[in-house]
Tab-separated table of C-alpha atoms and ligand atoms in Angstrom:
chain	number	residue	atom	x	y	z
A	1	MET	CA	-12.752	-14.516	13.613
A	2	SER	CA	-12.168	-11.554	11.949
A	3	LEU	CA	-13.020	-7.819	12.795
A	4	THR	CA	-14.801	-5.604	10.201
A	5	ASN	CA	-14.260	-1.962	9.339
A	6	GLU	CA	-16.710	-0.619	11.888
A	7	GLN	CA	-15.072	-2.659	14.326
A	8	ILE	CA	-11.843	-1.003	13.715
A	9	ALA	CA	-13.280	2.124	14.296
A	10	GLU	CA	-14.252	1.721	17.340
A	11	LEU	CA	-11.124	-0.121	18.653
A	12	LEU	CA	-8.926	2.763	17.217
A	13	ALA	CA	-11.625	5.544	18.895
A	14	GLY	CA	-11.127	3.205	22.137
A	15	LEU	CA	-7.388	3.396	20.886
A	16	SER	CA	-7.706	7.459	20.997
A	17	ASP	CA	-8.674	7.862	24.547
A	18	GLU	CA	-6.004	6.296	25.839
A	19	HIS	CA	-3.309	8.651	24.305
A	20	GLU	CA	-2.300	11.657	23.978
A	21	GLY	CA	-1.446	14.108	21.316
A	22	ASN	CA	-0.404	13.344	17.454
A	23	LYS	CA	-1.667	9.015	18.939
A	24	GLN	CA	-4.794	10.713	20.332
A	25	LYS	CA	-5.239	12.467	16.621
A	26	ALA	CA	-3.913	10.047	14.324
A	27	ALA	CA	-6.059	7.250	16.267
A	28	ARG	CA	-9.357	9.229	15.564
A	29	ARG	CA	-9.001	10.368	12.694
A	30	ALA	CA	-8.037	6.848	11.242
A	31	SER	CA	-11.553	5.855	13.531
A	32	ARG	CA	-13.619	8.792	10.943
A	33	LYS	CA	-12.073	7.734	8.409
A	34	ALA	CA	-12.426	3.652	8.534
A	35	TYR	CA	-15.683	4.323	7.822
A	36	GLY	CA	-15.108	5.330	4.343
A	37	TRP	CA	-12.346	2.660	3.696
A	38	PRO	CA	-13.115	1.046	0.446
A	39	ARG	CA	-12.474	-2.813	1.444
A	40	GLU	CA	-12.084	-4.524	4.446
A	41	ALA	CA	-8.710	-3.990	6.635
A	42	ALA	CA	-8.823	-7.745	7.142
A	43	ALA	CA	-8.930	-8.628	3.515
A	44	LEU	CA	-6.435	-6.699	2.183
A	45	VAL	CA	-4.011	-7.782	5.189
A	46	GLU	CA	-5.353	-11.316	3.901
A	47	ALA	CA	-4.460	-10.805	0.548
A	48	GLY	CA	-0.888	-9.358	1.274
A	49	GLU	CA	-1.651	-5.578	0.559
A	50	SER	CA	-0.302	-3.058	2.639
A	51	LEU	CA	-2.683	-1.766	5.740
A	52	LYS	CA	-1.321	1.611	4.483
A	53	LEU	CA	-2.950	1.761	1.730
A	54	LEU	CA	-6.109	2.907	3.584
A	55	PRO	CA	-6.868	6.603	3.920
A	56	ALA	CA	-5.439	8.410	7.672
A	57	VAL	CA	-3.355	4.767	8.298
A	58	GLY	CA	0.242	5.693	9.142
A	59	PRO	CA	3.087	3.036	10.195
A	60	TRP	CA	1.338	2.973	14.298
A	61	VAL	CA	-2.352	2.688	12.989
A	62	ALA	CA	-0.736	0.188	11.063
A	63	ARG	CA	1.121	-2.325	13.283
A	64	GLN	CA	-2.078	-1.977	16.233
A	65	ILE	CA	-4.782	-2.704	13.176
A	66	GLN	CA	-2.488	-5.517	12.434
A	67	ASP	CA	-2.130	-6.945	15.902
A	68	TRP	CA	-6.297	-6.839	16.668
A	69	LEU	CA	-6.519	-8.954	13.178
A	70	GLU	CA	-4.058	-11.478	14.258
A	71	ASP	CA	-5.735	-11.265	17.868
A	72	PRO	CA	-8.710	-10.086	18.195
A	73	PRO	CA	-9.571	-8.725	21.524
A	74	GLU	CA	-13.192	-7.913	22.275
A	75	VAL	CA	-15.180	-4.733	20.764
A	76	PRO	CA	-17.116	-2.995	22.995
A	77	ALA	CA	-20.878	-1.494	22.132
A	78	PRO	CA	-20.035	1.962	20.784
A	79	PRO	CA	-21.384	5.016	22.403
A	80	ALA	CA	-25.026	6.376	20.902
A	81	LEU	CA	-22.007	9.433	19.417
A	82	ARG	CA	-20.486	6.333	17.015
A	83	SER	CA	-23.777	3.862	16.588
A	84	ASP	CA	-25.255	3.203	13.271
A	85	PHE	CA	-22.828	4.579	10.953
A	86	MET	CA	-22.038	1.839	8.149
A	87	GLY	CA	-18.514	1.209	6.513
A	88	MET	CA	-17.422	1.684	2.963
A	89	ALA	CA	-16.749	-1.793	2.150
A	90	SER	CA	-20.043	-3.256	3.880
A	91	ALA	CA	-22.276	-0.864	2.086
A	92	ARG	CA	-20.251	-2.025	-1.238
A	93	LYS	CA	-21.029	-5.810	-0.003
A	94	THR	CA	-25.076	-4.816	0.090
A	95	LEU	CA	-25.100	-3.175	-3.458
A	96	THR	CA	-22.905	-6.932	-5.283
A	97	ASP	CA	-25.960	-8.121	-4.103
A	98	GLU	CA	-27.915	-5.998	-5.417
A	99	PRO	CA	-26.207	-4.670	-8.235
A	100	SER	CA	-29.257	-3.044	-10.449
A	101	PHE	CA	-29.814	-0.284	-7.759
A	102	ARG	CA	-26.235	0.833	-8.461
A	103	ASP	CA	-26.235	0.783	-11.900
A	104	GLU	CA	-29.849	2.623	-12.368
A	105	LEU	CA	-29.174	5.285	-9.894
A	106	ARG	CA	-28.882	8.857	-12.104
A	107	GLY	CA	-27.389	11.092	-10.082
A	108	ASP	CA	-25.946	12.634	-7.173
A	109	LEU	CA	-27.691	15.563	-5.485
A	110	GLN	CA	-25.867	17.255	-2.648
A	111	MET	CA	-22.016	18.552	-3.953
A	112	HIS	CA	-19.617	21.582	-3.251
A	113	THR	CA	-17.461	23.829	-5.023
A	114	THR	CA	-15.007	26.148	-5.242
A	115	TYR	CA	-18.323	28.281	-5.028
A	116	SER	CA	-18.445	28.383	-1.499
A	117	ASP	CA	-16.591	24.831	0.628
A	118	GLY	CA	-16.284	22.975	-2.176
A	119	ARG	CA	-12.097	21.760	-3.904
A	120	VAL	CA	-12.637	22.070	-7.180
A	121	SER	CA	-14.872	23.636	-10.101
A	122	VAL	CA	-18.015	22.423	-11.314
A	123	LYS	CA	-16.601	21.024	-14.616
A	124	GLU	CA	-14.084	19.303	-12.251
A	125	MET	CA	-17.231	17.397	-10.390
A	126	VAL	CA	-18.531	16.631	-13.545
A	127	ILE	CA	-15.677	14.919	-15.282
A	128	GLU	CA	-15.950	12.675	-11.382
A	129	ALA	CA	-19.768	12.191	-12.009
A	130	ILE	CA	-19.474	11.432	-15.805
A	131	ALA	CA	-16.798	8.533	-14.789
A	132	LEU	CA	-18.878	7.654	-11.929
A	133	GLY	CA	-21.536	6.908	-14.812
A	134	HIS	CA	-24.560	9.451	-13.693
A	135	ASP	CA	-27.098	11.206	-15.567
A	136	TYR	CA	-26.252	14.188	-13.629
A	137	ILE	CA	-24.982	15.756	-10.379
A	138	ALA	CA	-27.249	18.783	-8.711
A	139	VAL	CA	-24.245	21.243	-7.441
A	140	THR	CA	-25.949	22.930	-3.982
A	141	ASP	CA	-23.618	24.984	-3.069
A	142	HIS	CA	-24.178	26.296	0.575
A	143	THR	CA	-25.574	30.571	0.593
A	144	LYS	CA	-24.690	33.578	1.845
A	145	GLY	CA	-26.087	32.826	5.911
A	146	LEU	CA	-23.352	30.101	6.627
A	147	LYS	CA	-20.490	31.981	6.495
A	148	ILE	CA	-17.849	29.987	7.896
A	149	ALA	CA	-18.716	27.940	4.971
A	150	GLY	CA	-18.339	30.764	2.119
A	151	GLY	CA	-21.951	30.762	1.826
A	152	MET	CA	-23.038	32.220	-1.341
A	153	THR	CA	-24.225	36.123	-2.316
A	154	GLU	CA	-27.300	36.328	-4.692
A	155	GLU	CA	-24.580	37.882	-7.195
A	156	VAL	CA	-22.210	35.333	-6.540
A	157	LEU	CA	-24.965	32.519	-7.115
A	158	ALA	CA	-26.177	34.372	-10.914
A	159	GLU	CA	-22.487	33.602	-11.302
A	160	GLN	CA	-22.320	30.306	-10.907
A	161	LEU	CA	-25.571	30.001	-13.069
A	162	ARG	CA	-24.234	31.351	-15.750
A	163	GLU	CA	-21.259	29.117	-15.683
A	164	ILE	CA	-23.658	25.781	-15.455
A	165	ASP	CA	-25.894	27.173	-17.987
A	166	ALA	CA	-22.372	27.187	-20.326
A	167	LEU	CA	-21.212	24.167	-19.237
A	168	ASN	CA	-24.697	22.591	-20.084
A	169	ARG	CA	-24.721	24.388	-23.172
A	170	GLU	CA	-21.592	23.137	-24.176
A	171	MET	CA	-22.244	19.694	-23.416
A	172	GLU	CA	-25.761	19.583	-25.678
A	173	THR	CA	-23.352	20.802	-28.694
A	174	GLY	CA	-20.916	17.985	-28.020
A	175	GLY	CA	-24.014	15.225	-27.518
A	176	SER	CA	-23.297	14.432	-23.847
A	177	ASP	CA	-26.788	13.976	-21.865
A	178	PHE	CA	-25.391	14.482	-18.891
A	179	ARG	CA	-26.460	17.743	-16.988
A	180	VAL	CA	-26.015	19.275	-14.240
A	181	ILE	CA	-28.785	20.345	-12.056
A	182	LYS	CA	-29.161	23.746	-10.894
A	183	ALA	CA	-29.596	23.614	-7.243
A	184	VAL	CA	-28.249	25.328	-3.323
A	185	GLU	CA	-28.056	23.953	-0.022
A	186	MET	CA	-30.091	26.968	1.630
A	187	ASN	CA	-28.994	27.858	5.396
A	188	ILE	CA	-32.889	27.529	7.044
A	189	SER	CA	-33.040	29.381	10.080
A	190	PRO	CA	-35.174	27.380	13.590
A	191	ASP	CA	-37.930	29.183	12.256
A	192	GLY	CA	-37.800	27.546	8.973
A	193	SER	CA	-36.803	31.237	6.841
A	194	GLY	CA	-34.390	30.810	4.370
A	195	ASP	CA	-31.026	32.895	3.388
A	196	MET	CA	-31.905	34.366	0.157
A	197	GLU	CA	-33.945	36.199	-1.819
A	198	ALA	CA	-37.033	35.008	-3.636
A	199	ASP	CA	-35.794	35.979	-7.252
A	200	ALA	CA	-32.417	34.065	-6.473
A	201	LEU	CA	-34.000	30.638	-5.748
A	202	ASP	CA	-37.052	31.585	-8.450
A	203	ALA	CA	-33.885	30.823	-10.977
A	204	LEU	CA	-32.774	27.366	-9.286
A	205	ASP	CA	-33.813	23.471	-10.142
A	206	LEU	CA	-33.941	22.868	-6.986
A	207	VAL	CA	-33.303	23.561	-3.005
A	208	LEU	CA	-32.125	22.026	-0.696
A	209	GLY	CA	-33.033	23.515	2.518
A	210	SER	CA	-30.575	22.507	5.485
A	211	PHE	CA	-30.055	23.645	9.553
A	212	HIS	CA	-26.570	24.868	10.611
A	213	SER	CA	-26.939	26.076	13.798
A	214	LYS	CA	-27.901	24.944	17.186
A	215	LEU	CA	-27.214	21.554	16.314
A	216	ARG	CA	-26.744	20.697	19.904
A	217	ILE	CA	-30.255	21.087	21.347
A	218	LYS	CA	-32.212	17.692	23.359
A	219	GLU	CA	-35.417	19.495	23.189
A	220	ASP	CA	-37.596	17.955	19.559
A	221	GLN	CA	-37.556	19.924	16.830
A	222	THR	CA	-40.380	18.923	15.149
A	223	ASP	CA	-41.332	22.309	14.578
A	224	ARG	CA	-38.552	23.180	13.300
A	225	TYR	CA	-38.112	20.642	10.415
A	226	LEU	CA	-42.517	21.003	9.612
A	227	GLY	CA	-40.902	24.730	9.197
A	228	ASN	CA	-38.086	23.685	6.757
A	229	LEU	CA	-40.457	21.283	4.795
A	230	ARG	CA	-43.369	24.330	5.049
A	231	ASN	CA	-40.762	26.557	3.132
A	232	PRO	CA	-42.150	27.437	-0.006
A	233	HIS	CA	-38.699	27.282	-1.259
A	234	VAL	CA	-37.536	23.464	-0.305
A	235	HIS	CA	-37.541	20.572	-1.699
A	236	ILE	CA	-35.039	18.610	-0.451
A	237	VAL	CA	-34.672	18.806	3.572
A	238	GLY	CA	-30.471	17.554	3.659
A	239	HIS	CA	-28.717	16.227	6.603
A	240	PRO	CA	-31.736	15.297	8.511
A	241	ARG	CA	-30.169	15.320	12.012
A	242	CYS	CA	-27.417	17.244	11.213
A	243	ARG	CA	-25.071	14.471	12.788
A	244	ILE	CA	-21.716	13.832	12.910
A	245	TYR	CA	-19.615	10.805	13.635
A	246	ASN	CA	-17.838	11.243	17.085
A	247	PHE	CA	-18.767	15.091	17.301
A	248	ARG	CA	-22.080	15.392	17.186
A	249	LEU	CA	-25.515	13.665	18.640
A	250	GLY	CA	-27.379	15.649	16.228
A	251	LEU	CA	-31.366	16.286	16.482
A	252	TRP	CA	-34.050	14.703	17.041
A	253	ALA	CA	-37.642	14.947	16.168
A	254	ASP	CA	-41.248	13.368	15.599
A	255	TRP	CA	-39.976	11.344	12.700
A	256	PRO	CA	-43.275	9.878	11.348
A	257	ARG	CA	-44.477	12.849	11.942
A	258	VAL	CA	-42.124	14.997	9.621
A	259	PHE	CA	-41.865	12.293	7.273
A	260	GLU	CA	-46.095	12.380	7.197
A	261	GLU	CA	-45.403	16.049	6.194
A	262	ALA	CA	-42.942	15.327	3.659
A	263	LEU	CA	-45.267	12.937	1.971
A	264	GLN	CA	-48.298	15.695	1.781
A	265	LEU	CA	-45.685	18.282	0.766
A	266	ASP	CA	-44.834	15.868	-2.109
A	267	LYS	CA	-41.527	17.051	-0.624
A	268	ALA	CA	-37.874	14.801	0.204
A	269	VAL	CA	-35.730	13.960	2.948
A	270	GLU	CA	-32.295	13.404	2.189
A	271	ILE	CA	-29.830	10.339	2.962
A	272	ASN	CA	-26.732	12.374	3.334
A	273	SER	CA	-23.675	9.630	1.794
A	274	PHE	CA	-20.611	11.299	3.916
A	275	PRO	CA	-19.019	8.939	5.677
A	276	ASP	CA	-19.398	10.584	9.251
A	277	ARG	CA	-22.679	11.807	8.800
A	278	GLN	CA	-24.853	9.471	7.395
A	279	ASP	CA	-28.369	10.344	7.927
A	280	LEU	CA	-30.931	9.075	7.912
A	281	ASN	CA	-29.322	5.575	9.351
A	282	VAL	CA	-31.232	2.634	8.153
A	283	GLU	CA	-33.235	2.446	11.193
A	284	LEU	CA	-34.906	6.225	10.652
A	285	LEU	CA	-35.109	5.420	6.679
A	286	LYS	CA	-37.483	1.915	7.355
A	287	LEU	CA	-39.402	5.326	9.094
A	288	VAL	CA	-39.291	6.902	5.440
A	289	ALA	CA	-39.904	3.531	3.628
A	290	GLU	CA	-43.650	3.128	5.927
A	291	ALA	CA	-44.076	6.631	5.570
A	292	GLY	CA	-43.873	6.794	1.660
A	293	CYS	CA	-42.455	10.144	1.136
A	294	ARG	CA	-39.939	11.454	-1.539
A	295	VAL	CA	-36.168	10.583	-0.549
A	296	SER	CA	-32.952	11.976	-1.931
A	297	ILE	CA	-29.437	10.284	-2.025
A	298	GLY	CA	-26.759	13.078	-2.300
A	299	THR	CA	-23.225	11.978	-0.926
A	300	ASP	CA	-22.096	15.877	0.022
A	301	ALA	CA	-18.510	15.459	-1.111
A	302	HIS	CA	-16.531	18.594	-1.153
A	303	ASN	CA	-13.938	16.828	-4.039
A	304	PRO	CA	-14.525	14.521	-6.618
A	305	THR	CA	-13.081	11.417	-4.448
A	306	GLU	CA	-15.977	12.104	-1.853
A	307	MET	CA	-18.487	11.142	-4.400
A	308	HIS	CA	-18.249	7.554	-4.326
A	309	PHE	CA	-19.414	7.685	-0.732
A	310	ILE	CA	-22.369	7.570	-3.302
A	311	GLU	CA	-22.430	3.537	-2.601
A	312	ILE	CA	-22.936	4.114	1.419
A	313	GLY	CA	-26.763	6.361	1.197
A	314	CYS	CA	-28.028	3.877	-2.363
A	315	ALA	CA	-27.161	1.047	0.500
A	316	ALA	CA	-28.862	2.188	3.306
A	317	ALA	CA	-32.036	2.552	1.023
A	318	VAL	CA	-31.763	-0.788	0.081
A	319	ARG	CA	-31.013	-2.378	3.744
A	320	ALA	CA	-34.325	-0.031	4.646
A	321	GLY	CA	-36.050	-1.472	1.908
A	322	ILE	CA	-36.914	2.239	0.575
A	323	ALA	CA	-38.754	1.894	-2.646
A	324	ARG	CA	-36.841	2.668	-5.777
A	325	GLU	CA	-40.247	4.843	-6.780
A	326	ARG	CA	-39.877	7.065	-4.151
A	327	ILE	CA	-35.971	8.180	-4.795
A	328	VAL	CA	-35.724	10.943	-6.812
A	329	ASN	CA	-31.889	9.760	-8.106
A	330	PHE	CA	-33.835	7.498	-10.012
A	331	MET	CA	-35.649	9.737	-11.886
A	332	PRO	CA	-34.263	11.318	-15.545
A	333	TYR	CA	-33.009	14.128	-15.518
A	334	ASP	CA	-36.427	16.100	-17.208
A	335	GLU	CA	-37.900	14.653	-14.124
A	336	VAL	CA	-36.452	15.926	-11.577
A	337	LEU	CA	-37.056	19.212	-12.970
A	338	GLU	CA	-40.900	18.330	-13.208
A	339	TRP	CA	-41.315	17.320	-10.116
A	340	THR	CA	-39.780	20.349	-8.822
A	341	SER	CA	-41.985	22.731	-10.893
A	342	SER	CA	-44.725	20.898	-9.487
A	343	LEU	CA	-43.733	22.039	-6.146
A	344	LYS	CA	-42.554	25.674	-7.542
A	345	ALA	CA	-46.273	26.436	-8.388
A	346	ASN	CA	-46.989	26.653	-5.088
A	347	VAL	CA	-45.049	29.122	-3.802
B	1	ZN	ZN1	-24.931	21.033	5.101
């Protein structure tokens, strides 16, 4: 018997509870990072490679994992706060069985740059996206209401759009078909309203609407989701549950009702591929598949490396049986813009 990275993550979370200080932190961090490890730890050991190749694995954590792999302990069932997350290595396995899914996916629809809380420029994200085989990316920096993430004012957004226009022109002239979709991740207040002037939003190709406040409320939040979907400027509901691995459970709602509303309005709900987030998860995505509304896959990358997490979102869609026709990322660039333009007509 060998252990999966998901099981190792749970053991690491338990280990973190047994310690204090640096060891507690190291185990907790490794537990979180294990979901993004590109290979199974067990496979690395079997191949005689060092576990320290994996992110957040130092000598002490490596020794713990080594011991567990040699003599696997019982793995407790994870609490809700750590349940239903998929490891990157396991996602990759799902996609090897269905290679055309990843090959035909055309782009990534959520990421951040130095215009808000991302690490690199738009151009550097483009370079990585091209290396990943994408045809386009949506650059979705935060808007002004989210000060903690350096949200953009209308003026800063206008500056970013000029930069993107120039970049798109440069690529067109150079014979590249790659395009950057002009977008934002707009901060949506609990009543469904956004934080940007309508004129500024009109200049965009795509708007994600996300909640970033009052995320620990336990009561049903259906109305809040309906408000987000009914916001005429919003096309995609970003990271719908707002859950975070081992940190926050996220919101809940009458999901079939929410997905039905998305279908009626021809809007999309996001599969957030970031390992810590993964909302919507497979269970909820099965309800999405049943409802038949549009789905968008985004990595929420804040640096180029995190764009590789797209595979987690793809695997979640495959496991839930979402039809490709319903996934925005399978549309060519022009069709994505046609879809959002058709929604803009209702503004
Ligand atoms: Zn967000």
